[in-house]
Amino acid sequence: VYAFLRSEGVLPNEADVHAFIDQRFVPVAMPRTEKKRYREQAKNIWKSYLAAAHFEATDMLETDFFSQRVLVDGVPISGKIDKMIKDEQNKTMTVIDFKTGKKKTSWSSSDPDTAMQLYDYKRQLLFYTLLVKFSRDYSSYQVSSGALEFLTDDTTLAVLRYDIDVAEVERMRKLIVAVDKKIRALDFVDVSDYEPTLKGVMA
C-alpha cells in the first residue's frame, strides 16, 4: 500500500489490494479451505484499514535499526519498528507497532494475562523510544508518543496510544544495562520465587 502510494501519489483501491493479497497467497503451503479463510480474512482486515487509517507517503515502514549501531550506555541494541511518523516541524516522532491479536482499548486490565501482555506492549514502545534516541540518523527527533494499531476486520481502526513517560524510558535504559551486565557475567538470577504475574515481573 505504501509502495503504491509513493510511486503513484494515491492510495490503491480495494481491488488492487485484493489482487496483491491473492498473489501473496499463491505460494503459501496450507490446506485449500484454510488458505481461502485466511485470504478472505486478510482482505477484510485491509478493507477496514484502508478506510480508517491515515496514510502519508513520508511514513516510515519496517525500519530496521541494525545498521544504526545503536548503543545504550555501551550496550548494543537493535530491532525493527513497524511504523514511524515524523513531524519535521516539531522534530518529534511517533512509533507504532502493528498487532494482529484481539484489540485492546485500555492500558489496564483486571485479567492477569491481559495485564501482563499490556505491560509487554508498553515495554516494547519504550524500547523503540531508546532505539530512536540513540540511533545515528534519528536521534534529533524526540519520541513524543507511541501507539499500537490492531489489524482487525472491525469497521473502525483500533488504536491504543501511549504518551511516552520519560521516567519509564530511563528505567528501561537502566534495565538494559543491568541485564547486559548479568548476561556478560553469566550471572543468571533464579526468579522462581517471584509470582508468575505482573506484580512478580515488576518485583
PDB file of C-alpha atoms in Angstrom:
ATOM      1  CA  VAL A   1       0.000   0.000   0.000  1.00  0.00           C
ATOM      2  CA  TYR A   2       2.758   2.441   0.921  1.00  0.00           C
ATOM      3  CA  ALA A   3       4.868   1.456  -2.081  1.00  0.00           C
ATOM      4  CA  PHE A   4       1.853   2.173  -4.315  1.00  0.00           C
ATOM      5  CA  LEU A   5       1.218   5.495  -2.561  1.00  0.00           C
ATOM      6  CA  ARG A   6       4.815   6.618  -3.040  1.00  0.00           C
ATOM      7  CA  SER A   7       5.011   5.619  -6.691  1.00  0.00           C
ATOM      8  CA  GLU A   8       1.519   6.676  -7.813  1.00  0.00           C
ATOM      9  CA  GLY A   9       0.741   9.527  -5.422  1.00  0.00           C
ATOM     10  CA  VAL A  10      -2.605   7.974  -4.437  1.00  0.00           C
ATOM     11  CA  LEU A  11      -3.742   5.051  -2.359  1.00  0.00           C
ATOM     12  CA  PRO A  12      -4.539   1.786  -4.150  1.00  0.00           C
ATOM     13  CA  ASN A  13      -8.188   0.879  -4.420  1.00  0.00           C
ATOM     14  CA  GLU A  14      -9.682  -2.179  -2.789  1.00  0.00           C
ATOM     15  CA  ALA A  15      -9.386  -4.287  -5.943  1.00  0.00           C
ATOM     16  CA  ASP A  16      -5.652  -3.526  -6.208  1.00  0.00           C
ATOM     17  CA  VAL A  17      -5.091  -4.636  -2.625  1.00  0.00           C
ATOM     18  CA  HIS A  18      -7.154  -7.802  -3.148  1.00  0.00           C
ATOM     19  CA  ALA A  19      -5.107  -8.690  -6.217  1.00  0.00           C
ATOM     20  CA  PHE A  20      -1.882  -8.217  -4.241  1.00  0.00           C
ATOM     21  CA  ILE A  21      -3.190 -10.422  -1.410  1.00  0.00           C
ATOM     22  CA  ASP A  22      -4.210 -13.149  -3.880  1.00  0.00           C
ATOM     23  CA  GLN A  23      -0.705 -13.110  -5.379  1.00  0.00           C
ATOM     24  CA  ARG A  24       0.931 -13.346  -1.964  1.00  0.00           C
ATOM     25  CA  PHE A  25      -1.144 -16.386  -1.044  1.00  0.00           C
ATOM     26  CA  VAL A  26      -0.303 -18.376  -4.198  1.00  0.00           C
ATOM     27  CA  PRO A  27       2.960 -19.905  -2.857  1.00  0.00           C
ATOM     28  CA  VAL A  28       1.628 -20.424   0.685  1.00  0.00           C
ATOM     29  CA  ALA A  29       1.505 -24.136   1.543  1.00  0.00           C
ATOM     30  CA  MET A  30      -1.634 -24.929   3.548  1.00  0.00           C
ATOM     31  CA  PRO A  31      -4.929 -26.748   3.028  1.00  0.00           C
ATOM     32  CA  ARG A  32      -7.139 -25.111   0.398  1.00  0.00           C
ATOM     33  CA  THR A  33     -10.033 -24.328   2.761  1.00  0.00           C
ATOM     34  CA  GLU A  34      -7.670 -22.874   5.356  1.00  0.00           C
ATOM     35  CA  LYS A  35      -5.891 -20.759   2.738  1.00  0.00           C
ATOM     36  CA  LYS A  36      -9.239 -19.424   1.493  1.00  0.00           C
ATOM     37  CA  ARG A  37     -10.283 -18.492   5.048  1.00  0.00           C
ATOM     38  CA  TYR A  38      -7.055 -16.623   5.784  1.00  0.00           C
ATOM     39  CA  ARG A  39      -7.097 -14.907   2.408  1.00  0.00           C
ATOM     40  CA  GLU A  40     -10.613 -13.597   2.972  1.00  0.00           C
ATOM     41  CA  GLN A  41      -9.693 -12.518   6.487  1.00  0.00           C
ATOM     42  CA  ALA A  42      -6.732 -10.574   5.105  1.00  0.00           C
ATOM     43  CA  LYS A  43      -8.977  -8.849   2.581  1.00  0.00           C
ATOM     44  CA  ASN A  44     -11.490  -7.882   5.265  1.00  0.00           C
ATOM     45  CA  ILE A  45      -8.741  -6.510   7.507  1.00  0.00           C
ATOM     46  CA  TRP A  46      -7.258  -4.427   4.700  1.00  0.00           C
ATOM     47  CA  LYS A  47     -10.683  -3.145   3.675  1.00  0.00           C
ATOM     48  CA  SER A  48     -11.159  -1.813   7.201  1.00  0.00           C
ATOM     49  CA  TYR A  49      -7.604  -0.485   7.461  1.00  0.00           C
ATOM     50  CA  LEU A  50      -7.731   1.373   4.150  1.00  0.00           C
ATOM     51  CA  ALA A  51     -10.989   3.026   5.176  1.00  0.00           C
ATOM     52  CA  ALA A  52      -9.910   4.014   8.690  1.00  0.00           C
ATOM     53  CA  ALA A  53      -6.143   4.559   8.769  1.00  0.00           C
ATOM     54  CA  HIS A  54      -4.291   7.741   7.889  1.00  0.00           C
ATOM     55  CA  PHE A  55      -1.559   7.349   5.284  1.00  0.00           C
ATOM     56  CA  GLU A  56       1.279   9.698   4.413  1.00  0.00           C
ATOM     57  CA  ALA A  57       3.984   8.939   1.862  1.00  0.00           C
ATOM     58  CA  THR A  58       6.544  10.134   4.429  1.00  0.00           C
ATOM     59  CA  ASP A  59       5.567   7.452   6.971  1.00  0.00           C
ATOM     60  CA  MET A  60       8.454   5.060   7.559  1.00  0.00           C
ATOM     61  CA  LEU A  61       7.671   1.342   7.419  1.00  0.00           C
ATOM     62  CA  GLU A  62       9.611  -1.587   8.897  1.00  0.00           C
ATOM     63  CA  THR A  63      12.657   0.499   9.799  1.00  0.00           C
ATOM     64  CA  ASP A  64      15.485  -1.859  10.719  1.00  0.00           C
ATOM     65  CA  PHE A  65      17.896  -0.375  13.268  1.00  0.00           C
ATOM     66  CA  PHE A  66      20.629  -2.978  12.781  1.00  0.00           C
ATOM     67  CA  SER A  67      22.657  -0.637  10.585  1.00  0.00           C
ATOM     68  CA  GLN A  68      22.194   2.226  13.064  1.00  0.00           C
ATOM     69  CA  ARG A  69      24.600   0.516  15.502  1.00  0.00           C
ATOM     70  CA  VAL A  70      22.603   1.738  18.498  1.00  0.00           C
ATOM     71  CA  LEU A  71      24.442   1.808  21.835  1.00  0.00           C
ATOM     72  CA  VAL A  72      22.717   2.437  25.164  1.00  0.00           C
ATOM     73  CA  ASP A  73      25.487   3.275  27.628  1.00  0.00           C
ATOM     74  CA  GLY A  74      27.768   0.994  25.645  1.00  0.00           C
ATOM     75  CA  VAL A  75      25.185  -1.813  25.309  1.00  0.00           C
ATOM     76  CA  PRO A  76      24.283  -2.676  21.680  1.00  0.00           C
ATOM     77  CA  ILE A  77      20.561  -2.988  20.961  1.00  0.00           C
ATOM     78  CA  SER A  78      18.643  -3.458  17.738  1.00  0.00           C
ATOM     79  CA  GLY A  79      15.153  -4.013  16.434  1.00  0.00           C
ATOM     80  CA  LYS A  80      12.680  -3.225  13.683  1.00  0.00           C
ATOM     81  CA  ILE A  81       9.895  -0.659  14.122  1.00  0.00           C
ATOM     82  CA  ASP A  82       6.725  -1.329  12.134  1.00  0.00           C
ATOM     83  CA  LYS A  83       5.850   2.317  11.514  1.00  0.00           C
ATOM     84  CA  MET A  84       7.349   5.709  12.362  1.00  0.00           C
ATOM     85  CA  ILE A  85       5.648   9.043  11.783  1.00  0.00           C
ATOM     86  CA  LYS A  86       7.927  12.079  11.693  1.00  0.00           C
ATOM     87  CA  ASP A  87       6.877  15.634  12.498  1.00  0.00           C
ATOM     88  CA  GLU A  88       9.609  17.644  10.810  1.00  0.00           C
ATOM     89  CA  GLN A  89       8.382  20.987  12.137  1.00  0.00           C
ATOM     90  CA  ASN A  90       8.491  19.961  15.808  1.00  0.00           C
ATOM     91  CA  LYS A  91      11.220  17.319  15.368  1.00  0.00           C
ATOM     92  CA  THR A  92       9.105  14.677  17.078  1.00  0.00           C
ATOM     93  CA  MET A  93       8.467  11.052  16.227  1.00  0.00           C
ATOM     94  CA  THR A  94       5.597   8.657  16.866  1.00  0.00           C
ATOM     95  CA  VAL A  95       6.468   4.961  16.958  1.00  0.00           C
ATOM     96  CA  ILE A  96       3.780   2.441  16.046  1.00  0.00           C
ATOM     97  CA  ASP A  97       3.625  -1.319  16.365  1.00  0.00           C
ATOM     98  CA  PHE A  98       1.116  -3.435  14.448  1.00  0.00           C
ATOM     99  CA  LYS A  99      -0.764  -6.107  16.394  1.00  0.00           C
ATOM    100  CA  THR A 100      -2.915  -8.884  14.992  1.00  0.00           C
ATOM    101  CA  GLY A 101      -4.431 -10.215  18.222  1.00  0.00           C
ATOM    102  CA  LYS A 102      -7.601  -9.169  19.999  1.00  0.00           C
ATOM    103  CA  LYS A 103      -7.806  -5.393  20.125  1.00  0.00           C
ATOM    104  CA  LYS A 104      -7.132  -3.554  23.383  1.00  0.00           C
ATOM    105  CA  THR A 105      -8.772  -0.260  24.305  1.00  0.00           C
ATOM    106  CA  SER A 106      -7.016   0.457  27.612  1.00  0.00           C
ATOM    107  CA  TRP A 107      -3.580   0.048  29.172  1.00  0.00           C
ATOM    108  CA  SER A 108      -5.100  -1.514  32.290  1.00  0.00           C
ATOM    109  CA  SER A 109      -6.965  -4.796  32.751  1.00  0.00           C
ATOM    110  CA  SER A 110      -8.301  -6.858  35.623  1.00  0.00           C
ATOM    111  CA  ASP A 111      -7.378 -10.036  33.752  1.00  0.00           C
ATOM    112  CA  PRO A 112      -3.848 -11.096  34.873  1.00  0.00           C
ATOM    113  CA  ASP A 113      -2.791 -12.463  31.475  1.00  0.00           C
ATOM    114  CA  THR A 114      -4.018  -9.364  29.636  1.00  0.00           C
ATOM    115  CA  ALA A 115      -2.327  -7.090  32.184  1.00  0.00           C
ATOM    116  CA  MET A 116       0.965  -8.912  31.564  1.00  0.00           C
ATOM    117  CA  GLN A 117       0.517  -8.618  27.789  1.00  0.00           C
ATOM    118  CA  LEU A 118      -0.207  -4.899  28.027  1.00  0.00           C
ATOM    119  CA  TYR A 119       2.923  -4.397  30.127  1.00  0.00           C
ATOM    120  CA  ASP A 120       4.976  -6.175  27.462  1.00  0.00           C
ATOM    121  CA  TYR A 121       3.396  -3.986  24.771  1.00  0.00           C
ATOM    122  CA  LYS A 122       4.258  -0.804  26.679  1.00  0.00           C
ATOM    123  CA  ARG A 123       7.791  -2.046  27.301  1.00  0.00           C
ATOM    124  CA  GLN A 124       8.139  -2.621  23.556  1.00  0.00           C
ATOM    125  CA  LEU A 125       7.248   1.015  22.818  1.00  0.00           C
ATOM    126  CA  LEU A 126       9.725   2.195  25.464  1.00  0.00           C
ATOM    127  CA  PHE A 127      12.431   0.057  23.846  1.00  0.00           C
ATOM    128  CA  TYR A 128      11.608   1.602  20.465  1.00  0.00           C
ATOM    129  CA  THR A 129      11.987   5.041  22.051  1.00  0.00           C
ATOM    130  CA  LEU A 130      15.556   4.164  23.049  1.00  0.00           C
ATOM    131  CA  LEU A 131      16.289   2.829  19.560  1.00  0.00           C
ATOM    132  CA  VAL A 132      15.356   6.202  18.100  1.00  0.00           C
ATOM    133  CA  LYS A 133      17.024   8.247  20.850  1.00  0.00           C
ATOM    134  CA  PHE A 134      20.435   6.605  20.441  1.00  0.00           C
ATOM    135  CA  SER A 135      20.320   5.991  16.690  1.00  0.00           C
ATOM    136  CA  ARG A 136      22.632   7.559  14.153  1.00  0.00           C
ATOM    137  CA  ASP A 137      20.014   9.012  11.810  1.00  0.00           C
ATOM    138  CA  TYR A 138      17.012   9.783  14.034  1.00  0.00           C
ATOM    139  CA  SER A 139      18.487  10.973  17.343  1.00  0.00           C
ATOM    140  CA  SER A 140      17.487  14.567  16.557  1.00  0.00           C
ATOM    141  CA  TYR A 141      13.831  13.537  16.927  1.00  0.00           C
ATOM    142  CA  GLN A 142      12.118  13.234  20.285  1.00  0.00           C
ATOM    143  CA  VAL A 143       9.719  10.309  20.559  1.00  0.00           C
ATOM    144  CA  SER A 144       6.642  12.009  21.966  1.00  0.00           C
ATOM    145  CA  SER A 145       4.219   9.130  21.725  1.00  0.00           C
ATOM    146  CA  GLY A 146       3.760   5.520  20.768  1.00  0.00           C
ATOM    147  CA  ALA A 147       0.775   3.504  19.653  1.00  0.00           C
ATOM    148  CA  LEU A 148      -0.473   0.041  18.885  1.00  0.00           C
ATOM    149  CA  GLU A 149      -2.546  -0.388  15.734  1.00  0.00           C
ATOM    150  CA  PHE A 150      -4.664  -3.521  15.881  1.00  0.00           C
ATOM    151  CA  LEU A 151      -5.191  -5.016  12.434  1.00  0.00           C
ATOM    152  CA  THR A 152      -8.707  -6.379  12.716  1.00  0.00           C
ATOM    153  CA  ASP A 153     -11.732  -6.500  10.446  1.00  0.00           C
ATOM    154  CA  ASP A 154     -13.634  -4.015  12.616  1.00  0.00           C
ATOM    155  CA  THR A 155     -15.101  -1.055  10.758  1.00  0.00           C
ATOM    156  CA  THR A 156     -13.129   1.343  12.956  1.00  0.00           C
ATOM    157  CA  LEU A 157      -9.370   1.328  13.421  1.00  0.00           C
ATOM    158  CA  ALA A 158      -8.415   0.182  16.920  1.00  0.00           C
ATOM    159  CA  VAL A 159      -5.517   2.328  18.145  1.00  0.00           C
ATOM    160  CA  LEU A 160      -4.122   2.236  21.674  1.00  0.00           C
ATOM    161  CA  ARG A 161      -1.991   5.334  22.241  1.00  0.00           C
ATOM    162  CA  TYR A 162       0.695   5.894  24.845  1.00  0.00           C
ATOM    163  CA  ASP A 163       2.304   9.203  25.796  1.00  0.00           C
ATOM    164  CA  ILE A 164       5.938   8.346  26.390  1.00  0.00           C
ATOM    165  CA  ASP A 165       6.868   8.644  30.072  1.00  0.00           C
ATOM    166  CA  VAL A 166      10.432   9.947  30.443  1.00  0.00           C
ATOM    167  CA  ALA A 167      10.836   8.210  33.816  1.00  0.00           C
ATOM    168  CA  GLU A 168       9.810   4.870  32.284  1.00  0.00           C
ATOM    169  CA  VAL A 169      12.288   5.356  29.427  1.00  0.00           C
ATOM    170  CA  GLU A 170      15.042   5.948  31.970  1.00  0.00           C
ATOM    171  CA  ARG A 171      14.008   2.824  33.889  1.00  0.00           C
ATOM    172  CA  MET A 172      14.156   0.809  30.661  1.00  0.00           C
ATOM    173  CA  ARG A 173      17.631   2.190  29.958  1.00  0.00           C
ATOM    174  CA  LYS A 174      18.858   1.086  33.388  1.00  0.00           C
ATOM    175  CA  LEU A 175      17.289  -2.353  32.950  1.00  0.00           C
ATOM    176  CA  ILE A 176      19.059  -2.846  29.616  1.00  0.00           C
ATOM    177  CA  VAL A 177      22.415  -2.006  31.185  1.00  0.00           C
ATOM    178  CA  ALA A 178      21.755  -4.226  34.215  1.00  0.00           C
ATOM    179  CA  VAL A 179      20.611  -7.211  32.137  1.00  0.00           C
ATOM    180  CA  ASP A 180      23.585  -6.874  29.789  1.00  0.00           C
ATOM    181  CA  LYS A 181      25.935  -6.886  32.779  1.00  0.00           C
ATOM    182  CA  LYS A 182      24.302 -10.075  34.127  1.00  0.00           C
ATOM    183  CA  ILE A 183      24.488 -11.820  30.759  1.00  0.00           C
ATOM    184  CA  ARG A 184      28.164 -10.981  30.234  1.00  0.00           C
ATOM    185  CA  ALA A 185      28.953 -12.270  33.740  1.00  0.00           C
ATOM    186  CA  LEU A 186      26.870 -15.419  33.129  1.00  0.00           C
ATOM    187  CA  ASP A 187      25.027 -14.435  36.313  1.00  0.00           C
ATOM    188  CA  PHE A 188      21.567 -15.816  35.606  1.00  0.00           C
ATOM    189  CA  VAL A 189      19.325 -14.986  38.555  1.00  0.00           C
ATOM    190  CA  ASP A 190      16.858 -17.574  39.840  1.00  0.00           C
ATOM    191  CA  VAL A 191      13.424 -15.948  39.550  1.00  0.00           C
ATOM    192  CA  SER A 192      11.393 -18.961  40.675  1.00  0.00           C
ATOM    193  CA  ASP A 193      10.482 -17.230  43.956  1.00  0.00           C
ATOM    194  CA  TYR A 194       8.605 -14.474  42.126  1.00  0.00           C
ATOM    195  CA  GLU A 195       4.918 -14.770  41.258  1.00  0.00           C
ATOM    196  CA  PRO A 196       4.249 -15.521  37.559  1.00  0.00           C
ATOM    197  CA  THR A 197       2.159 -12.327  37.434  1.00  0.00           C
ATOM    198  CA  LEU A 198       2.661  -8.695  36.504  1.00  0.00           C
ATOM    199  CA  LYS A 199       3.379  -7.967  40.180  1.00  0.00           C
ATOM    200  CA  GLY A 200       6.118 -10.610  40.114  1.00  0.00           C
ATOM    201  CA  VAL A 201       7.580  -9.233  36.894  1.00  0.00           C
ATOM    202  CA  MET A 202       7.704  -5.723  38.345  1.00  0.00           C
ATOM    203  CA  ALA A 203       9.406  -7.029  41.506  1.00  0.00           C
TER     204      ALA A 203
END
